[in-house]
């Protein structure tokens, strides 16, 4: 018997609509209403300026370590723009731009970076999950949520985010497998930013694409230019529609680049060349989208200037508010809350112990 | 009332909770058509269908991680890990997410799930099928660690665990699964979590235990009465963590002597925590050092020697007599 090639139901496509030179593939151009286009541009700009601002706060010691997002605005926003507010986003720890677009107050983000558990109190009763730090582990939560959606016959979708490094984790594979077996309404968005701290994409996996990993699970996988918001949006809209209509999960690999350090505690000069970063700077997602909007006549120069000052003001007022809140959220006893629904007696005793310590310290300070 | 084994009593708890609440979903490896390798989920697939008695791919982290998502969504997943020795493949999901989601979101999102797993030795099993590692979970804030000891309390505790708003690790003593039968009422019965139970009244000595060790403990108490004329008070913890020591302290203040029994390894085991709490709250009532009767600090041996590893009535008696002789 001859050796036959097994016919798989899917193959990997690469999608690019608006390339780095500003060339637009008219045939593939998604039909996005003007107001959404402008909302996305504003969100990209806000995300970029916010990232710059919190980096300077961190360098001044006013907040702690965080994971910058610069460069990944399109690959985050293009994905969540395809969602409804009633859908679920399950982020990793670098989806700040997407989270703000979905309604997370910037104050909350700053408080979180500033080391305040109380940051969570500012998040309204939404459906999105909080940041998940252990890499890849959150993928499974999206599957459980999507399973629930299917069980309750709702029309919602759960969208999970993870990075190129995350695709090496077991939980990513278990999640993809479970999602496909149960055909749940999930969308898996890989932010392939080329670096998992110091380990490049090429050392993360021998696979030619990350998207092809979907094929092993019997799920469609697509690779898109992650710095092309039109391509990310088109792929996400297709995947969300597939999920919503009961046709199961999809994986999207967004090829993008982490322009900054992994976190503010990292020094990328130790492991990557400046030329590489410069190369990606030419593929900047905001500049590209800005040119597209200009060509469409949606974004005159004075509008850009107005938006710049608008987001600057908005960020400043969030920073001011966050710093006020930091003064307000100064009760160490808060750490004992929300461990269980009901506080066990021994925890009450430990709380009282700290309360005493604080009272004694207060007295010493008064009398000392 | 019908006389039931623990397996049947657990099945009754699952069946009745699933009848009452369609958000209760059972999932795990072989829990559907096969009814679970110990048959705890037997027949649930026939009554509730494949969606509510859900066979999963063979991946523990997947089972637990998916359960966390289901619970956040608003369901009440009861997942089964086939043996507690395989829960470690999901350790990070439990420690990093199940136990912390309430904490992380300051109460916005919660994980009301139950993880069931058979634990403990005594059934001549393979490696990884006989451990008693409840201390791992008891050490994690945000989790509840529950271990029943009999068919009746297993049923009542499982119902309470399913209804509990926090994540519960529910270890089932597989040595007790079919060891004896007990009257279990058909009508609903619950037991509060985090409340130990006095199962034998006594004035001379307090013996504290839980799970599969309750049987040898009660045997030892009986022999103490018959041979030594000693009245031992016996307490069944039922919930290992969060531990409420009130009853334990009260009892030791009365008897002045205590023995703690578990099959888990000794060092850093549950008994160590109980001894500390008794020292903190009943030290001046103690007539003798507290004794621990536990598994040894080794990996539980393969089954040709597990009998010598596991505490039995004799080892408990010896410790009790030593404590009584001071």
XYZ file of C-alpha atoms in Angstrom:
694
model
C 0.000 0.000 0.000
C 1.348 3.453 -0.825
C 1.932 6.105 1.765
C -0.922 8.581 1.513
C -1.054 12.087 2.854
C -3.730 12.349 5.522
C -6.209 14.984 4.553
C -6.656 17.392 7.470
C -9.805 19.508 7.653
C -7.864 22.750 8.049
C -4.692 24.399 6.855
C -2.964 27.560 8.103
C -3.632 30.871 6.393
C -1.694 34.070 6.918
C -3.775 37.226 6.778
C -2.497 40.726 6.114
C -4.781 43.512 4.891
C -2.932 46.748 5.511
C 0.795 46.199 5.171
C 3.612 48.208 6.728
C 3.969 50.359 3.620
C 0.324 51.328 3.941
C -0.765 49.162 1.013
C -4.383 48.168 1.478
C -5.874 44.984 0.081
C -9.222 46.428 -0.922
C -10.810 43.019 -1.384
C -10.032 41.925 2.152
C -10.802 45.261 3.814
C -13.340 44.593 6.596
C -16.433 46.775 6.694
C -15.960 48.631 9.966
C -18.218 51.604 10.713
C -16.390 54.944 10.875
C -17.222 55.544 14.518
C -15.738 52.187 15.499
C -12.621 52.903 13.447
C -12.153 56.174 15.292
C -12.909 54.575 18.650
C -10.202 52.011 17.958
C -7.705 54.662 16.920
C -8.388 56.577 20.093
C -8.006 53.411 22.183
C -4.670 52.636 20.509
C -3.416 56.122 21.179
C -4.668 56.058 24.758
C -3.043 52.667 25.288
C 0.305 53.895 23.970
C 0.305 57.125 25.973
C -0.869 55.300 29.087
C 1.989 52.815 28.735
C 4.486 55.670 28.436
C 3.013 57.422 31.450
C 2.987 54.403 33.753
C 6.547 53.610 32.695
C 7.587 57.044 33.878
C 5.635 56.551 37.130
C 7.482 53.279 37.615
C 10.866 54.900 36.949
C 10.015 57.539 39.552
C 9.210 54.817 42.061
C 5.563 55.791 42.332
C 4.336 52.338 41.227
C 5.875 48.857 41.044
C 6.763 46.403 38.313
C 4.433 46.002 35.342
C 4.387 44.529 31.833
C 4.423 47.206 29.084
C 2.145 46.899 26.063
C 3.732 49.236 23.496
C 3.642 47.673 20.046
C 0.805 45.288 20.766
C -2.114 47.741 20.582
C -3.496 46.428 17.293
C -3.230 42.772 18.197
C -5.181 43.387 21.410
C -7.757 45.878 20.221
C -8.481 44.219 16.885
C -9.431 41.090 18.841
C -11.665 42.600 21.528
C -13.313 44.987 19.045
C -15.087 41.941 17.629
C -16.718 41.195 20.999
C -19.940 42.349 22.651
C -19.914 43.712 26.218
C -21.725 40.525 27.286
C -18.834 38.335 26.113
C -15.973 37.241 28.367
C -12.321 38.232 28.106
C -9.785 36.014 29.854
C -6.480 37.899 29.791
C -2.936 37.008 30.696
C -0.975 39.925 32.203
C -0.153 42.089 29.190
C -3.635 42.912 27.899
C -3.908 46.327 29.527
C -4.946 48.087 26.304
C -7.739 45.578 25.718
C -8.846 45.820 29.348
C -9.136 49.608 29.242
C -11.110 49.351 25.982
C -13.421 46.845 27.710
C -14.091 49.303 30.528
C -11.417 48.740 33.175
C -10.747 52.146 34.765
C -7.141 53.313 34.326
C -7.161 54.076 38.071
C -7.631 50.388 38.716
C -4.692 49.482 36.475
C -2.452 52.028 38.208
C -3.489 50.825 41.662
C -2.761 47.253 40.599
C 0.716 48.209 39.373
C 1.063 50.189 42.589
C 0.609 47.085 44.726
C -2.937 47.637 45.913
C -5.315 44.674 46.122
C -8.039 47.303 46.301
C -7.514 47.873 42.559
C -10.063 45.105 42.070
C -12.709 47.098 43.919
C -12.801 49.616 41.064
C -13.785 46.970 38.532
C -17.536 46.995 38.144
C -19.457 43.763 38.195
C -18.178 42.872 34.738
C -17.634 39.477 33.233
C -13.987 39.752 32.289
C -11.468 37.834 34.334
C -8.627 39.567 36.173
C -4.986 39.280 35.105
C -3.524 35.825 35.309
C 0.187 35.729 35.998
C 1.061 31.989 35.739
C 1.685 31.696 32.002
C -0.960 29.867 29.991
C -2.985 28.762 33.014
C -5.933 31.059 32.187
C -6.652 29.354 28.859
C -8.573 26.644 30.698
C -10.787 29.147 32.477
C -11.996 30.452 29.134
C -12.861 26.877 28.174
C -14.879 26.383 31.370
C -16.729 29.645 30.829
C -17.399 28.752 27.197
C -18.620 25.331 28.280
C -21.080 27.054 30.619
C -22.249 29.356 27.822
C -22.951 26.373 25.605
C -24.674 24.472 28.428
C -26.948 27.447 29.154
C -27.542 27.954 25.426
C -26.405 31.564 25.594
C -24.998 33.432 22.633
C -21.842 34.690 24.328
C -18.195 33.947 23.532
C -15.129 33.550 25.774
C -11.883 34.987 24.401
C -8.591 33.902 25.953
C -5.289 35.727 25.556
C -1.824 34.213 25.947
C 1.612 34.684 24.408
C 4.081 32.758 22.290
C 5.661 31.429 25.478
C 2.232 30.347 26.664
C 1.915 27.914 23.759
C 4.643 25.819 25.379
C 2.615 25.355 28.560
C 0.585 22.214 29.134
C -2.506 24.208 30.071
C -2.585 25.791 26.609
C -2.666 22.353 25.013
C -5.182 20.932 27.485
C -7.382 23.976 26.982
C -7.264 23.798 23.175
C -8.001 20.085 23.316
C -10.937 20.388 25.729
C -12.388 23.299 23.747
C -12.314 21.353 20.509
C -13.636 18.126 22.040
C -16.635 19.982 23.500
C -16.928 22.435 20.565
C -17.338 25.374 22.928
C -17.685 29.026 21.860
C -14.099 30.063 22.625
C -11.560 32.151 20.724
C -7.881 31.705 21.535
C -5.808 34.776 20.779
C -2.055 34.288 20.813
C -0.062 37.478 21.203
C 3.077 36.242 19.514
C 5.332 39.130 20.479
C 8.449 37.125 19.560
C 9.987 37.082 23.027
C 9.227 35.198 26.240
C 11.422 37.362 28.437
C 14.807 36.476 26.869
C 13.842 33.389 24.887
C 13.023 34.083 21.237
C 10.111 32.577 19.380
C 12.517 30.319 17.453
C 13.609 28.610 20.664
C 10.069 28.272 21.990
C 8.940 25.786 19.375
C 10.178 24.171 16.187
C 6.745 24.758 14.586
C 6.758 27.038 11.554
C 3.706 28.864 12.920
C 1.996 28.855 16.288
C -1.381 28.836 14.561
C -0.759 25.343 13.206
C -0.971 23.970 16.728
C -4.729 24.430 16.417
C -4.818 21.899 13.596
C -3.655 19.095 15.882
C -6.772 19.681 17.966
C -9.147 19.684 15.020
C -9.663 23.435 15.237
C -9.084 26.153 12.638
C -5.986 28.266 13.256
C -5.037 31.436 11.448
C -1.934 33.610 11.534
C -2.382 37.337 11.110
C -0.161 40.390 10.944
C -0.732 41.484 14.515
C 0.322 45.049 13.813
C -2.421 45.346 11.223
C -5.574 46.075 13.150
C -7.745 45.403 10.115
C -6.358 41.883 9.773
C -6.682 41.166 13.492
C -10.236 42.466 13.492
C -11.219 40.485 10.395
C -9.845 37.236 11.829
C -11.404 37.873 15.237
C -14.800 38.756 13.771
C -14.767 35.534 11.782
C -13.761 33.470 14.835
C -16.335 35.154 17.074
C -19.044 34.560 14.502
C -18.027 30.905 14.209
C -18.171 30.517 17.990
C -21.479 32.338 18.344
C -23.152 30.247 15.689
C -22.189 27.039 17.471
C -19.370 25.989 15.155
C -16.734 25.781 17.838
C -13.416 27.364 18.784
C -10.686 29.055 16.728
C -7.092 29.997 17.399
C -5.639 33.252 16.090
C -1.917 33.883 16.127
C -1.152 37.604 16.041
C 2.412 38.221 14.911
C 3.476 41.321 16.750
C 6.431 42.565 18.749
C 7.163 43.444 22.341
C 8.788 46.839 21.753
C 9.695 47.318 25.417
C 11.068 45.155 28.198
C 9.206 42.036 29.429
C 8.472 43.887 32.646
C 10.052 46.982 34.075
C 12.392 44.669 36.018
C 13.894 43.338 32.774
C 16.733 44.617 30.571
C 16.260 43.447 26.966
C 19.712 44.704 25.952
C 21.067 41.531 27.542
C 19.508 39.316 24.913
C 18.328 41.153 21.791
C 19.785 43.561 19.283
C 18.611 47.118 18.917
C 18.476 46.644 15.105
C 15.762 44.053 15.540
C 13.682 46.460 17.628
C 14.285 49.224 15.071
C 13.066 46.947 12.301
C 9.789 46.463 14.109
C 9.481 50.168 14.829
C 8.896 50.645 11.106
C 5.911 48.338 11.407
C 4.272 50.377 14.154
C 0.556 49.522 14.379
C -0.640 53.021 15.288
C 1.207 54.856 12.517
C -0.079 52.384 9.980
C -3.681 52.690 11.120
C -3.357 56.468 11.301
C -2.313 56.601 7.635
C -5.236 54.381 6.706
C -7.685 56.659 8.501
C -6.089 59.731 6.932
C -6.468 58.193 3.490
C -10.118 57.537 4.267
C -10.478 61.201 5.216
C -11.482 60.316 8.779
C -8.512 61.783 10.566
C -7.428 65.319 9.701
C -4.250 66.555 11.417
C -6.077 68.809 13.867
C -8.189 65.812 14.981
C -4.990 63.921 15.824
C -3.778 66.846 17.897
C -7.144 67.082 19.688
C -7.088 63.374 20.484
C -3.532 63.640 21.779
C -4.481 66.334 24.270
C -7.736 64.570 25.176
C -6.055 61.280 26.103
C -3.267 63.120 27.879
C -5.803 64.849 30.086
C -7.731 61.660 30.678
C -4.574 59.845 31.756
C -3.507 62.704 34.014
C -6.837 62.720 35.776
C -6.639 58.927 36.252
C -3.134 59.244 37.720
C -4.317 61.967 40.107
C -7.328 59.948 41.126
C -5.248 56.786 41.602
C -2.799 58.627 43.861
C -5.676 59.942 45.965
C -7.046 56.414 46.230
C -3.646 55.113 47.346
C -3.877 57.418 50.340
C -7.383 56.219 51.075
C -6.638 52.499 50.730
C -4.146 52.414 53.590
C -5.674 49.858 55.946
C -3.378 46.808 56.350
C -6.266 44.885 57.967
C -7.840 44.712 54.510
C -5.524 41.775 53.771
C -7.763 39.521 55.856
C -10.819 40.125 53.681
C -11.996 37.890 50.835
C -10.029 34.793 51.796
C -13.269 32.911 52.406
C -16.826 34.147 52.200
C -16.916 33.828 55.977
C -13.783 34.559 58.008
C -12.682 31.508 60.049
C -12.208 32.208 63.781
C -8.405 31.787 63.691
C -8.171 34.339 60.916
C -10.169 36.739 63.061
C -7.593 36.172 65.812
C -4.686 36.855 63.457
C -6.436 39.985 62.250
C -6.784 41.109 65.852
C -3.095 40.396 66.439
C -2.102 42.729 63.606
C -4.650 45.269 64.807
C -2.939 45.280 68.235
C 0.503 45.617 66.672
C -0.682 48.578 64.638
C -2.264 50.212 67.670
C 0.923 49.765 69.724
C 3.049 51.081 66.882
C 0.714 54.069 66.625
C 1.121 54.769 70.357
C 4.908 54.508 70.151
C 4.909 56.974 67.304
C 2.703 59.368 69.260
C 4.738 59.114 72.467
C 8.176 58.320 71.070
C -33.515 4.660 55.926
C -31.367 2.382 53.826
C -28.061 0.850 54.781
C -25.434 2.130 52.403
C -21.742 1.951 51.668
C -19.852 5.242 51.409
C -19.820 4.881 47.618
C -23.617 4.628 47.560
C -24.009 7.489 50.022
C -21.815 9.779 47.911
C -23.796 8.771 44.844
C -27.010 9.694 46.677
C -25.600 13.121 47.557
C -24.614 13.810 43.936
C -27.907 12.519 42.546
C -30.060 14.606 44.896
C -28.051 17.793 44.416
C -28.175 17.322 40.644
C -31.938 16.867 40.836
C -32.349 20.040 42.854
C -29.980 22.277 40.923
C -29.174 22.052 37.232
C -25.994 24.062 37.762
C -24.407 21.036 39.465
C -22.207 19.309 36.877
C -20.114 16.208 37.521
C -16.978 15.885 35.406
C -13.789 13.870 35.265
C -12.097 10.865 33.732
C -14.486 7.910 33.338
C -17.254 9.521 35.408
C -19.842 9.160 32.630
C -20.620 5.774 31.088
C -18.232 3.952 33.411
C -19.680 5.652 36.509
C -16.210 6.408 37.872
C -13.550 3.795 38.598
C -15.000 3.421 42.100
C -18.599 3.816 40.780
C -19.334 6.929 42.837
C -20.972 8.570 39.788
C -22.717 5.358 38.721
C -25.955 5.916 36.812
C -25.776 9.716 36.818
C -25.298 9.757 33.046
C -28.573 7.872 32.594
C -30.548 10.234 34.764
C -28.904 13.533 33.818
C -27.285 12.955 30.434
C -23.782 13.342 29.053
C -23.670 17.085 29.689
C -24.070 16.727 33.427
C -22.019 13.599 33.903
C -19.220 14.678 31.683
C -16.387 12.415 30.560
C -13.278 14.515 30.054
C -10.046 13.978 28.163
C -7.289 12.546 30.356
C -5.799 15.736 31.773
C -6.077 16.696 35.428
C -5.089 20.320 35.014
C -7.637 20.552 32.218
C -10.360 19.129 34.442
C -9.625 21.479 37.324
C -8.923 24.549 35.169
C -12.119 24.032 33.237
C -14.037 23.549 36.498
C -12.703 26.900 37.698
C -14.048 28.565 34.557
C -17.386 26.806 34.962
C -17.649 27.959 38.564
C -16.783 31.547 37.650
C -19.466 31.383 34.982
C -22.040 30.408 37.625
C -22.152 26.630 37.548
C -21.317 24.298 40.436
C -18.815 21.830 39.064
C -18.015 18.717 41.076
C -14.916 17.310 39.432
C -13.421 13.957 40.197
C -9.702 13.325 40.100
C -9.422 9.574 39.855
C -6.849 9.277 42.651
C -5.563 12.008 44.935
C -2.060 11.032 43.778
C -2.865 12.684 40.446
C -4.105 15.986 41.840
C -0.548 17.339 41.652
C -0.916 17.687 37.895
C -3.503 20.344 38.726
C -1.722 21.786 41.734
C -1.163 25.209 40.185
C -4.764 25.520 39.073
C -5.901 24.935 42.651
C -3.237 27.017 44.382
C -2.916 29.831 41.830
C -6.549 30.219 40.829
C -9.270 28.219 42.631
C -8.083 29.328 46.060
C -7.407 32.952 45.057
C -10.051 34.122 42.621
C -12.222 35.553 45.414
C -9.139 37.176 46.950
C -7.803 38.462 43.632
C -11.097 40.096 42.631
C -12.030 41.204 46.173
C -15.164 39.088 46.040
C -16.304 39.920 42.499
C -15.648 36.412 41.134
C -15.817 33.219 43.192
C -15.074 29.555 42.586
C -17.755 27.428 44.271
C -16.394 24.098 43.050
C -15.746 20.738 44.672
C -12.764 18.571 43.794
C -13.435 14.976 44.841
C -10.608 12.465 45.036
C -10.136 9.114 46.763
C -7.151 9.171 49.098
C -5.258 6.924 51.494
C -3.880 3.413 51.722
C -5.152 0.009 52.593
C -6.574 -1.211 49.282
C -3.490 -2.948 47.863
C -3.096 -0.435 45.042
C -0.295 0.653 42.725
C 2.186 3.429 43.371
C 0.555 6.909 43.480
C -2.785 5.377 44.528
C -2.377 5.348 48.310
C -1.121 8.726 49.484
C -2.630 10.873 52.195
C -1.453 14.357 51.304
C -4.242 16.544 52.694
C -1.659 18.817 54.336
C -0.806 20.264 50.898
C -4.306 21.681 50.576
C -4.740 22.540 54.247
C -1.745 24.856 53.861
C -3.445 26.984 51.203
C -5.569 29.951 52.316
C -8.907 30.089 50.515
C -9.417 26.339 50.228
C -11.540 24.067 52.384
C -10.161 20.587 52.979
C -12.876 18.099 53.954
C -12.527 14.382 54.734
C -15.522 12.263 55.760
C -15.177 9.043 57.723
C -18.461 7.174 57.276
C -21.244 6.755 54.709
C -23.641 9.031 56.533
C -21.295 11.924 57.186
C -19.822 11.553 53.684
C -23.242 12.147 52.164
C -24.055 15.092 54.428
C -20.646 16.726 53.985
C -20.669 16.359 50.204
C -24.053 18.103 50.021
C -22.662 20.942 52.152
C -19.495 21.097 50.059
C -21.474 21.427 46.825
C -23.507 24.271 48.324
C -20.483 26.001 49.836
C -19.446 29.320 48.269
C -15.723 28.476 48.471
C -13.652 25.821 46.684
C -13.630 22.525 48.575
C -11.110 19.690 48.257
C -13.093 16.615 49.247
C -10.914 13.581 49.977
C -12.752 10.277 50.181
C -11.111 7.504 52.229
C -11.093 4.711 49.683
C -10.363 2.172 52.416
C -13.842 3.039 53.760
C -15.626 3.113 50.363
C -17.075 -0.360 50.771
C -15.731 -1.349 54.200
C -19.043 -1.077 56.030
C -22.623 0.078 55.663
C -24.498 2.649 57.653
C -28.065 3.945 57.779
C -28.313 6.972 55.491
C -31.626 8.842 55.403
C -33.236 9.378 51.997
C -34.336 12.888 52.984
C -31.883 15.746 52.783
C -29.143 15.876 55.397
C -26.234 18.290 55.637
C -23.360 18.785 58.070
C -21.692 22.146 58.605
C -18.177 22.445 57.179
C -15.384 23.563 59.507
C -17.025 22.007 62.583
C -15.449 18.896 64.192
C -17.718 16.326 65.774
C -17.492 14.516 69.096
C -18.228 10.871 68.321
C -17.464 9.360 71.714
C -17.790 10.952 75.118
C -14.918 10.444 77.596
C -13.102 12.062 80.508
C -9.622 10.504 80.633
C -8.079 11.153 77.226
C -8.892 12.925 73.959
C -8.180 11.158 70.670
C -8.461 13.314 67.565
C -8.586 11.844 64.086
C -10.438 11.860 60.754
C -11.074 9.901 57.572
C -10.026 6.272 57.322
C -8.213 6.475 60.680
C -11.500 6.917 62.555
C -12.116 3.158 62.549
C -8.853 2.063 64.184
C -9.201 5.056 66.513
C -12.637 3.950 67.694
C -11.437 0.350 68.008
C -8.614 1.545 70.215
C -11.028 3.614 72.313
C -13.210 0.569 72.836
C -10.263 -1.557 73.892
C -9.099 1.145 76.302
C -12.516 0.984 77.931
C -12.623 -2.820 78.032
C -9.025 -3.587 79.027
C -7.947 -0.457 80.912
C -11.204 1.015 82.122
C -10.255 4.277 80.387
C -12.908 6.581 78.902
C -11.452 8.140 75.778
C -13.207 11.067 74.147
C -12.987 10.764 70.364
C -13.244 13.694 67.964
C -13.683 13.417 64.196
C -12.335 16.561 62.492
C -14.400 16.154 59.286
C -12.909 19.435 58.018
C -9.108 19.600 58.181
C -8.938 23.243 57.135
C -10.112 25.837 58.023
C -9.691 24.156 61.379
C -11.929 25.202 64.228
C -10.116 24.065 67.367
C -12.855 25.107 69.834
C -14.141 21.575 70.492
C -10.596 20.176 70.629
C -9.492 22.740 73.191
C -12.609 22.201 75.288
C -12.057 18.456 75.311
C -8.354 18.637 76.191
C -9.080 21.088 79.004
C -11.348 18.379 80.403
C -9.127 15.309 79.853
C -5.645 16.866 80.079
C -4.296 14.328 77.606
C -4.400 14.030 73.836
C -3.434 11.695 71.021
C -3.745 12.729 67.388
C -4.011 10.130 64.672
C -3.576 10.428 60.917
C -2.140 8.303 58.145
C -0.405 11.255 56.472
C 3.356 11.546 57.107
C 4.206 13.022 60.489
C 6.431 16.020 59.773
C 4.436 19.163 59.006
C 1.272 17.051 59.006
C -2.154 18.089 60.322
C -1.276 16.815 63.812
C 1.557 19.330 64.041
C -0.897 22.193 63.602
C -3.358 20.697 66.076
C -0.620 20.241 68.692
C 0.343 23.902 68.261
C -3.192 25.116 68.730
C -3.601 22.964 71.837
C -0.321 24.349 73.209
C -1.533 27.889 72.537
C -4.944 27.404 74.111
C -4.810 24.500 76.579
C -1.173 24.239 77.689
C -1.852 24.698 81.401
C -4.436 21.928 81.360
C -2.076 19.322 79.915
C -1.048 16.430 82.186
C 1.225 14.801 79.610
C 2.947 15.544 76.302
C 0.599 15.201 73.331
C 1.290 12.136 71.196
C 1.124 11.822 67.436
C 0.284 8.527 65.757
C 0.893 8.992 62.066
C 2.295 7.565 58.894
C 6.088 7.604 58.785
C 8.025 10.275 56.896
C 8.552 8.014 53.911
C 6.687 7.451 50.696
C 3.969 4.966 51.576
C 5.460 1.568 50.668
C 3.952 -0.660 47.993
C 1.185 -2.775 49.390
C 3.144 -5.779 50.688
C 4.226 -3.514 53.572
C 1.519 -0.858 53.734
C -0.071 -2.492 56.779
C 3.060 -1.763 58.749
C 3.052 1.827 57.528
C -0.562 2.632 58.358
C -1.468 3.373 61.975
C -3.661 0.640 63.423
C -5.448 0.122 66.744
C -2.307 -1.314 68.360
C -0.137 1.691 67.554
C -2.869 4.021 68.773
C -3.292 1.994 71.975
C 0.425 2.070 72.663
C 0.492 5.861 72.283
C -2.615 6.295 74.413
C -1.180 4.156 77.230
C 2.085 6.094 77.080
C 0.216 9.384 77.397
C -1.938 7.983 80.219
C 1.108 6.730 82.134
C 2.563 10.196 82.681
